[in-house]
């Protein structure tokens, strides 16, 4: 580690920082976070690193890395790039489990078609924020929930149901649900990992039923148990146990732990709605949040079945895909507009 490498790293960061200054955000909290990154960069740039001890150089590198990752996710969460409608739905789900307004869902778009994941680096690693405040007197009021998704599927409302699962990982780690459960039950490391996956699957099922099962069964078809994930078949079965209110040892343990730790239930949080509007090629009028989440089940139900109305019009599979995605997007978008309207228009 040398001062020259630190200044090289800072020069690379400056290039990203300059580009990010034109970012436009719909959420003012992102701008607030971004402004703090700019302040932090300015402070880092003022320092002469010659003669810095090794430990200080290593710490500086970690802070620069923190800035790089923050900018990467902010860049992909602008008005231009962010998949607004799915993030809006995820934020509604998040608010039911944490209404502090501290956490912001941000995305990073990757070229890997299987890149659906959550990273706790920016949301749950308080050490960074404590060090930055202590060294530079810069206080971050918000944390970024990092969710990765494939760039080419960013507007795919059928595939992106799996993001509810990724949000489940955040909730699990935020409250240490499976970690505490693991300690109480003296689980092995592998069992703990499996419980975490089951929790996230069930968390998603609260809102979207079996919709994520449909895509999971494709991208992880017949995948057996591993050290990090239970088998695909057992995950699908767990979701069905939850939706059918069946007794299951692991499920019951997860439900009890969630209730005790968060004071919130793992329960059905959706209201299944009719697919009549979609069959008529018009967006559904959504009246509440429970119906909002259910819109994904409507889309998947129609995708997996033969739809007489579609077949009468001789609609191809690709056209069906486009139509369903457009209808889901428009249904959510209309609800978003209606919500804003109701906030500002007195009755």
GROMACS .gro file of C-alpha atoms in nm:
model
  347
    1UNK     CA    1   0.000   0.000   0.000
    2UNK     CA    2   0.146   0.337  -0.101
    3UNK     CA    3   0.034   0.703  -0.113
    4UNK     CA    4   0.064   0.692  -0.492
    5UNK     CA    5  -0.191   0.411  -0.514
    6UNK     CA    6  -0.430   0.599  -0.288
    7UNK     CA    7  -0.409   0.909  -0.507
    8UNK     CA    8  -0.459   0.691  -0.815
    9UNK     CA    9  -0.771   0.548  -0.656
   10UNK     CA   10  -0.894   0.897  -0.572
   11UNK     CA   11  -0.833   1.010  -0.929
   12UNK     CA   12  -1.044   0.719  -1.053
   13UNK     CA   13  -1.316   0.813  -0.804
   14UNK     CA   14  -1.307   1.175  -0.922
   15UNK     CA   15  -1.398   1.059  -1.272
   16UNK     CA   16  -1.706   0.878  -1.137
   17UNK     CA   17  -1.792   1.167  -0.906
   18UNK     CA   18  -1.785   1.422  -1.189
   19UNK     CA   19  -2.012   1.208  -1.403
   20UNK     CA   20  -2.255   1.154  -1.115
   21UNK     CA   21  -2.302   1.526  -1.053
   22UNK     CA   22  -2.564   1.539  -1.330
   23UNK     CA   23  -2.774   1.264  -1.169
   24UNK     CA   24  -3.143   1.342  -1.122
   25UNK     CA   25  -3.335   1.163  -0.848
   26UNK     CA   26  -3.705   1.134  -0.780
   27UNK     CA   27  -3.625   1.070  -0.412
   28UNK     CA   28  -3.470   1.366  -0.227
   29UNK     CA   29  -3.311   1.123   0.020
   30UNK     CA   30  -3.082   0.999  -0.259
   31UNK     CA   31  -2.974   1.354  -0.330
   32UNK     CA   32  -2.900   1.403   0.040
   33UNK     CA   33  -2.688   1.088   0.043
   34UNK     CA   34  -2.517   1.187  -0.282
   35UNK     CA   35  -2.432   1.531  -0.144
   36UNK     CA   36  -2.260   1.364   0.151
   37UNK     CA   37  -2.053   1.152  -0.087
   38UNK     CA   38  -1.942   1.472  -0.263
   39UNK     CA   39  -1.845   1.628   0.071
   40UNK     CA   40  -1.656   1.315   0.169
   41UNK     CA   41  -1.467   1.310  -0.160
   42UNK     CA   42  -1.367   1.675  -0.113
   43UNK     CA   43  -1.231   1.595   0.234
   44UNK     CA   44  -1.037   1.293   0.107
   45UNK     CA   45  -0.893   1.504  -0.174
   46UNK     CA   46  -0.753   1.765   0.068
   47UNK     CA   47  -0.526   1.516   0.246
   48UNK     CA   48  -0.156   1.473   0.173
   49UNK     CA   49  -0.105   1.098   0.208
   50UNK     CA   50   0.275   1.110   0.208
   51UNK     CA   51   0.404   0.960   0.531
   52UNK     CA   52   0.066   0.804   0.620
   53UNK     CA   53   0.108   0.481   0.822
   54UNK     CA   54   0.000   0.156   0.654
   55UNK     CA   55  -0.312   0.117   0.869
   56UNK     CA   56  -0.433   0.466   0.773
   57UNK     CA   57  -0.376   0.400   0.403
   58UNK     CA   58  -0.572   0.075   0.428
   59UNK     CA   59  -0.859   0.256   0.602
   60UNK     CA   60  -0.852   0.530   0.338
   61UNK     CA   61  -0.880   0.270   0.063
   62UNK     CA   62  -1.187   0.122   0.233
   63UNK     CA   63  -1.350   0.465   0.252
   64UNK     CA   64  -1.279   0.527  -0.117
   65UNK     CA   65  -1.429   0.186  -0.198
   66UNK     CA   66  -1.736   0.286   0.004
   67UNK     CA   67  -1.769   0.598  -0.213
   68UNK     CA   68  -1.727   0.399  -0.535
   69UNK     CA   69  -2.001   0.149  -0.444
   70UNK     CA   70  -2.234   0.428  -0.332
   71UNK     CA   71  -2.191   0.616  -0.660
   72UNK     CA   72  -2.238   0.297  -0.864
   73UNK     CA   73  -2.576   0.229  -0.706
   74UNK     CA   74  -2.683   0.592  -0.714
   75UNK     CA   75  -2.595   0.610  -1.085
   76UNK     CA   76  -2.823   0.313  -1.157
   77UNK     CA   77  -3.102   0.455  -0.941
   78UNK     CA   78  -3.163   0.782  -1.123
   79UNK     CA   79  -3.479   0.897  -1.297
   80UNK     CA   80  -3.344   0.752  -1.621
   81UNK     CA   81  -3.228   0.409  -1.504
   82UNK     CA   82  -3.432   0.297  -1.205
   83UNK     CA   83  -3.716   0.045  -1.264
   84UNK     CA   84  -3.963   0.275  -1.087
   85UNK     CA   85  -4.270   0.055  -1.060
   86UNK     CA   86  -4.107  -0.253  -0.908
   87UNK     CA   87  -3.902  -0.039  -0.666
   88UNK     CA   88  -4.221   0.141  -0.565
   89UNK     CA   89  -4.383  -0.192  -0.478
   90UNK     CA   90  -4.076  -0.303  -0.283
   91UNK     CA   91  -4.076   0.024  -0.089
   92UNK     CA   92  -4.437  -0.037   0.011
   93UNK     CA   93  -4.339  -0.379   0.143
   94UNK     CA   94  -4.032  -0.236   0.319
   95UNK     CA   95  -4.242   0.027   0.498
   96UNK     CA   96  -4.448  -0.247   0.659
   97UNK     CA   97  -4.134  -0.382   0.825
   98UNK     CA   98  -3.936  -0.061   0.879
   99UNK     CA   99  -4.109   0.276   0.860
  100UNK     CA  100  -3.808   0.477   0.980
  101UNK     CA  101  -3.757   0.633   0.634
  102UNK     CA  102  -3.386   0.567   0.689
  103UNK     CA  103  -3.344   0.302   0.422
  104UNK     CA  104  -3.349   0.365   0.047
  105UNK     CA  105  -3.379   0.084  -0.208
  106UNK     CA  106  -3.124   0.131  -0.484
  107UNK     CA  107  -3.033  -0.088  -0.778
  108UNK     CA  108  -2.726  -0.182  -0.972
  109UNK     CA  109  -2.780  -0.313  -1.323
  110UNK     CA  110  -2.552  -0.593  -1.440
  111UNK     CA  111  -2.510  -0.784  -1.765
  112UNK     CA  112  -2.536  -1.124  -1.592
  113UNK     CA  113  -2.887  -1.257  -1.664
  114UNK     CA  114  -2.890  -1.446  -1.331
  115UNK     CA  115  -2.767  -1.152  -1.122
  116UNK     CA  116  -3.045  -1.112  -0.866
  117UNK     CA  117  -2.896  -1.046  -0.523
  118UNK     CA  118  -2.891  -0.833  -0.209
  119UNK     CA  119  -2.573  -0.692  -0.057
  120UNK     CA  120  -2.569  -0.560   0.299
  121UNK     CA  121  -2.249  -0.356   0.248
  122UNK     CA  122  -2.408  -0.009   0.246
  123UNK     CA  123  -2.722  -0.070   0.450
  124UNK     CA  124  -2.612  -0.268   0.754
  125UNK     CA  125  -2.240  -0.195   0.796
  126UNK     CA  126  -2.253   0.087   1.051
  127UNK     CA  127  -1.876   0.088   1.097
  128UNK     CA  128  -1.826   0.291   0.780
  129UNK     CA  129  -2.070   0.560   0.886
  130UNK     CA  130  -1.925   0.581   1.238
  131UNK     CA  131  -1.569   0.619   1.104
  132UNK     CA  132  -1.670   0.881   0.846
  133UNK     CA  133  -1.855   1.085   1.109
  134UNK     CA  134  -1.564   1.058   1.354
  135UNK     CA  135  -1.297   1.155   1.099
  136UNK     CA  136  -1.479   1.406   0.879
  137UNK     CA  137  -1.790   1.515   1.078
  138UNK     CA  138  -2.012   1.400   0.791
  139UNK     CA  139  -2.331   1.233   0.909
  140UNK     CA  140  -2.533   1.015   0.673
  141UNK     CA  141  -2.904   1.018   0.758
  142UNK     CA  142  -2.987   0.732   0.523
  143UNK     CA  143  -2.863   0.388   0.424
  144UNK     CA  144  -2.875   0.231   0.078
  145UNK     CA  145  -3.032  -0.114   0.037
  146UNK     CA  146  -2.830  -0.257  -0.252
  147UNK     CA  147  -3.023  -0.484  -0.488
  148UNK     CA  148  -2.856  -0.617  -0.800
  149UNK     CA  149  -3.057  -0.719  -1.102
  150UNK     CA  150  -2.986  -0.798  -1.467
  151UNK     CA  151  -2.976  -0.487  -1.683
  152UNK     CA  152  -3.175  -0.649  -1.962
  153UNK     CA  153  -3.452  -0.753  -1.722
  154UNK     CA  154  -3.484  -0.422  -1.538
  155UNK     CA  155  -3.827  -0.360  -1.689
  156UNK     CA  156  -3.938  -0.724  -1.680
  157UNK     CA  157  -4.221  -0.742  -1.425
  158UNK     CA  158  -4.250  -1.119  -1.448
  159UNK     CA  159  -3.885  -1.189  -1.367
  160UNK     CA  160  -3.847  -0.913  -1.111
  161UNK     CA  161  -4.085  -1.073  -0.864
  162UNK     CA  162  -3.769  -1.236  -0.723
  163UNK     CA  163  -3.668  -0.894  -0.589
  164UNK     CA  164  -3.922  -0.943  -0.310
  165UNK     CA  165  -3.703  -1.235  -0.204
  166UNK     CA  166  -3.396  -1.008  -0.204
  167UNK     CA  167  -3.581  -0.755   0.010
  168UNK     CA  168  -3.657  -1.045   0.244
  169UNK     CA  169  -3.283  -1.094   0.292
  170UNK     CA  170  -3.251  -0.731   0.402
  171UNK     CA  171  -3.535  -0.764   0.653
  172UNK     CA  172  -3.387  -1.088   0.785
  173UNK     CA  173  -3.040  -0.936   0.828
  174UNK     CA  174  -3.172  -0.602   0.954
  175UNK     CA  175  -3.341  -0.772   1.249
  176UNK     CA  176  -3.103  -1.073   1.268
  177UNK     CA  177  -3.403  -1.306   1.259
  178UNK     CA  178  -3.242  -1.625   1.134
  179UNK     CA  179  -2.916  -1.540   1.311
  180UNK     CA  180  -3.092  -1.528   1.646
  181UNK     CA  181  -3.300  -1.832   1.561
  182UNK     CA  182  -2.985  -2.017   1.463
  183UNK     CA  183  -2.824  -1.936   1.796
  184UNK     CA  184  -3.135  -2.044   1.987
  185UNK     CA  185  -3.164  -2.375   1.800
  186UNK     CA  186  -2.786  -2.434   1.777
  187UNK     CA  187  -2.808  -2.474   1.400
  188UNK     CA  188  -2.512  -2.556   1.179
  189UNK     CA  189  -2.378  -2.292   0.939
  190UNK     CA  190  -2.549  -2.467   0.648
  191UNK     CA  191  -2.880  -2.489   0.833
  192UNK     CA  192  -2.859  -2.119   0.915
  193UNK     CA  193  -2.805  -2.037   0.545
  194UNK     CA  194  -3.100  -2.254   0.449
  195UNK     CA  195  -3.326  -2.091   0.708
  196UNK     CA  196  -3.228  -1.751   0.564
  197UNK     CA  197  -3.335  -1.859   0.215
  198UNK     CA  198  -3.659  -2.006   0.344
  199UNK     CA  199  -3.734  -1.685   0.532
  200UNK     CA  200  -3.680  -1.473   0.221
  201UNK     CA  201  -3.898  -1.704   0.011
  202UNK     CA  202  -4.179  -1.685   0.265
  203UNK     CA  203  -4.132  -1.309   0.302
  204UNK     CA  204  -4.186  -1.272  -0.074
  205UNK     CA  205  -4.485  -1.508  -0.073
  206UNK     CA  206  -4.664  -1.275   0.171
  207UNK     CA  207  -4.695  -1.026  -0.112
  208UNK     CA  208  -4.682  -1.219  -0.439
  209UNK     CA  209  -4.796  -1.571  -0.353
  210UNK     CA  210  -4.635  -1.831  -0.576
  211UNK     CA  211  -4.527  -1.579  -0.840
  212UNK     CA  212  -4.159  -1.601  -0.744
  213UNK     CA  213  -4.181  -1.982  -0.738
  214UNK     CA  214  -4.260  -1.975  -1.108
  215UNK     CA  215  -3.940  -1.795  -1.200
  216UNK     CA  216  -3.729  -1.970  -0.937
  217UNK     CA  217  -3.830  -2.306  -1.082
  218UNK     CA  218  -3.688  -2.190  -1.415
  219UNK     CA  219  -3.359  -2.025  -1.316
  220UNK     CA  220  -3.281  -2.292  -1.054
  221UNK     CA  221  -3.466  -2.592  -1.194
  222UNK     CA  222  -3.409  -2.907  -0.989
  223UNK     CA  223  -3.106  -2.757  -0.815
  224UNK     CA  224  -3.023  -2.976  -0.514
  225UNK     CA  225  -2.922  -2.869  -0.164
  226UNK     CA  226  -2.594  -2.676  -0.139
  227UNK     CA  227  -2.403  -2.516   0.144
  228UNK     CA  228  -2.579  -2.185   0.082
  229UNK     CA  229  -2.923  -2.278  -0.055
  230UNK     CA  230  -3.182  -2.547   0.007
  231UNK     CA  231  -3.301  -2.738  -0.298
  232UNK     CA  232  -3.535  -2.559  -0.535
  233UNK     CA  233  -3.806  -2.819  -0.475
  234UNK     CA  234  -3.791  -2.773  -0.098
  235UNK     CA  235  -3.811  -2.395  -0.137
  236UNK     CA  236  -4.119  -2.423  -0.357
  237UNK     CA  237  -4.274  -2.665  -0.108
  238UNK     CA  238  -4.201  -2.426   0.182
  239UNK     CA  239  -4.386  -2.142   0.007
  240UNK     CA  240  -4.683  -2.371  -0.055
  241UNK     CA  241  -4.686  -2.473   0.311
  242UNK     CA  242  -4.699  -2.106   0.404
  243UNK     CA  243  -4.975  -2.017   0.158
  244UNK     CA  244  -5.181  -2.321   0.259
  245UNK     CA  245  -5.128  -2.251   0.631
  246UNK     CA  246  -4.975  -2.597   0.674
  247UNK     CA  247  -4.777  -2.695   0.983
  248UNK     CA  248  -4.405  -2.723   0.917
  249UNK     CA  249  -4.126  -2.728   1.176
  250UNK     CA  250  -3.897  -2.484   0.996
  251UNK     CA  251  -4.180  -2.256   0.886
  252UNK     CA  252  -4.328  -2.245   1.235
  253UNK     CA  253  -3.987  -2.156   1.379
  254UNK     CA  254  -3.942  -1.873   1.129
  255UNK     CA  255  -4.289  -1.735   1.195
  256UNK     CA  256  -4.238  -1.744   1.570
  257UNK     CA  257  -3.895  -1.580   1.548
  258UNK     CA  258  -4.021  -1.304   1.317
  259UNK     CA  259  -4.310  -1.229   1.553
  260UNK     CA  260  -4.093  -1.220   1.866
  261UNK     CA  261  -3.812  -1.013   1.714
  262UNK     CA  262  -3.996  -0.766   1.488
  263UNK     CA  263  -4.342  -0.771   1.649
  264UNK     CA  264  -4.475  -0.833   1.299
  265UNK     CA  265  -4.626  -1.145   1.150
  266UNK     CA  266  -4.525  -1.345   0.848
  267UNK     CA  267  -4.875  -1.357   0.700
  268UNK     CA  268  -5.069  -1.316   0.379
  269UNK     CA  269  -5.039  -0.948   0.288
  270UNK     CA  270  -5.200  -0.961  -0.054
  271UNK     CA  271  -5.553  -0.959  -0.191
  272UNK     CA  272  -5.579  -1.173  -0.502
  273UNK     CA  273  -5.754  -0.978  -0.776
  274UNK     CA  274  -5.929  -1.081  -1.096
  275UNK     CA  275  -5.751  -1.103  -1.429
  276UNK     CA  276  -6.058  -0.979  -1.620
  277UNK     CA  277  -5.905  -0.640  -1.706
  278UNK     CA  278  -5.585  -0.793  -1.840
  279UNK     CA  279  -5.791  -1.033  -2.051
  280UNK     CA  280  -5.960  -0.724  -2.192
  281UNK     CA  281  -5.618  -0.569  -2.259
  282UNK     CA  282  -5.665  -0.284  -2.013
  283UNK     CA  283  -5.474  -0.200  -1.691
  284UNK     CA  284  -5.632  -0.303  -1.363
  285UNK     CA  285  -5.758  -0.031  -1.132
  286UNK     CA  286  -5.577  -0.101  -0.805
  287UNK     CA  287  -5.746   0.032  -0.492
  288UNK     CA  288  -5.504  -0.059  -0.212
  289UNK     CA  289  -5.156  -0.195  -0.142
  290UNK     CA  290  -5.273  -0.554  -0.098
  291UNK     CA  291  -5.406  -0.547  -0.454
  292UNK     CA  292  -5.092  -0.369  -0.572
  293UNK     CA  293  -4.867  -0.664  -0.480
  294UNK     CA  294  -5.117  -0.911  -0.622
  295UNK     CA  295  -5.080  -0.766  -0.972
  296UNK     CA  296  -4.773  -0.983  -1.028
  297UNK     CA  297  -4.973  -1.299  -0.963
  298UNK     CA  298  -5.220  -1.187  -1.225
  299UNK     CA  299  -4.941  -1.149  -1.479
  300UNK     CA  300  -4.785  -1.486  -1.399
  301UNK     CA  301  -5.120  -1.662  -1.397
  302UNK     CA  302  -5.191  -1.542  -1.750
  303UNK     CA  303  -4.839  -1.612  -1.873
  304UNK     CA  304  -4.852  -1.973  -1.759
  305UNK     CA  305  -5.194  -2.044  -1.907
  306UNK     CA  306  -5.363  -2.032  -2.242
  307UNK     CA  307  -5.568  -1.715  -2.263
  308UNK     CA  308  -5.866  -1.744  -2.496
  309UNK     CA  309  -5.884  -1.369  -2.554
  310UNK     CA  310  -5.518  -1.362  -2.656
  311UNK     CA  311  -5.549  -1.665  -2.880
  312UNK     CA  312  -5.852  -1.522  -3.060
  313UNK     CA  313  -5.637  -1.228  -3.163
  314UNK     CA  314  -5.359  -1.466  -3.272
  315UNK     CA  315  -5.113  -1.297  -3.034
  316UNK     CA  316  -4.762  -1.445  -3.040
  317UNK     CA  317  -4.571  -1.541  -2.727
  318UNK     CA  318  -4.344  -1.240  -2.764
  319UNK     CA  319  -4.643  -1.007  -2.806
  320UNK     CA  320  -4.806  -1.168  -2.502
  321UNK     CA  321  -4.488  -1.103  -2.302
  322UNK     CA  322  -4.487  -0.738  -2.405
  323UNK     CA  323  -4.858  -0.693  -2.338
  324UNK     CA  324  -4.844  -0.843  -1.990
  325UNK     CA  325  -4.539  -0.638  -1.892
  326UNK     CA  326  -4.702  -0.321  -2.022
  327UNK     CA  327  -5.026  -0.394  -1.838
  328UNK     CA  328  -4.847  -0.463  -1.510
  329UNK     CA  329  -4.636  -0.148  -1.546
  330UNK     CA  330  -4.936   0.069  -1.636
  331UNK     CA  331  -5.148  -0.071  -1.352
  332UNK     CA  332  -4.879   0.011  -1.097
  333UNK     CA  333  -4.806   0.349  -1.255
  334UNK     CA  334  -5.173   0.448  -1.241
  335UNK     CA  335  -5.185   0.355  -0.873
  336UNK     CA  336  -4.874   0.564  -0.806
  337UNK     CA  337  -5.035   0.865  -0.974
  338UNK     CA  338  -5.361   0.813  -0.786
  339UNK     CA  339  -5.175   0.796  -0.455
  340UNK     CA  340  -4.999   1.127  -0.524
  341UNK     CA  341  -5.327   1.284  -0.633
  342UNK     CA  342  -5.504   1.177  -0.314
  343UNK     CA  343  -5.225   1.329  -0.101
  344UNK     CA  344  -5.266   1.675  -0.250
  345UNK     CA  345  -5.635   1.696  -0.331
  346UNK     CA  346  -5.863   1.758  -0.028
  347UNK     CA  347  -6.202   1.592  -0.014
   0.00000   0.00000   0.00000
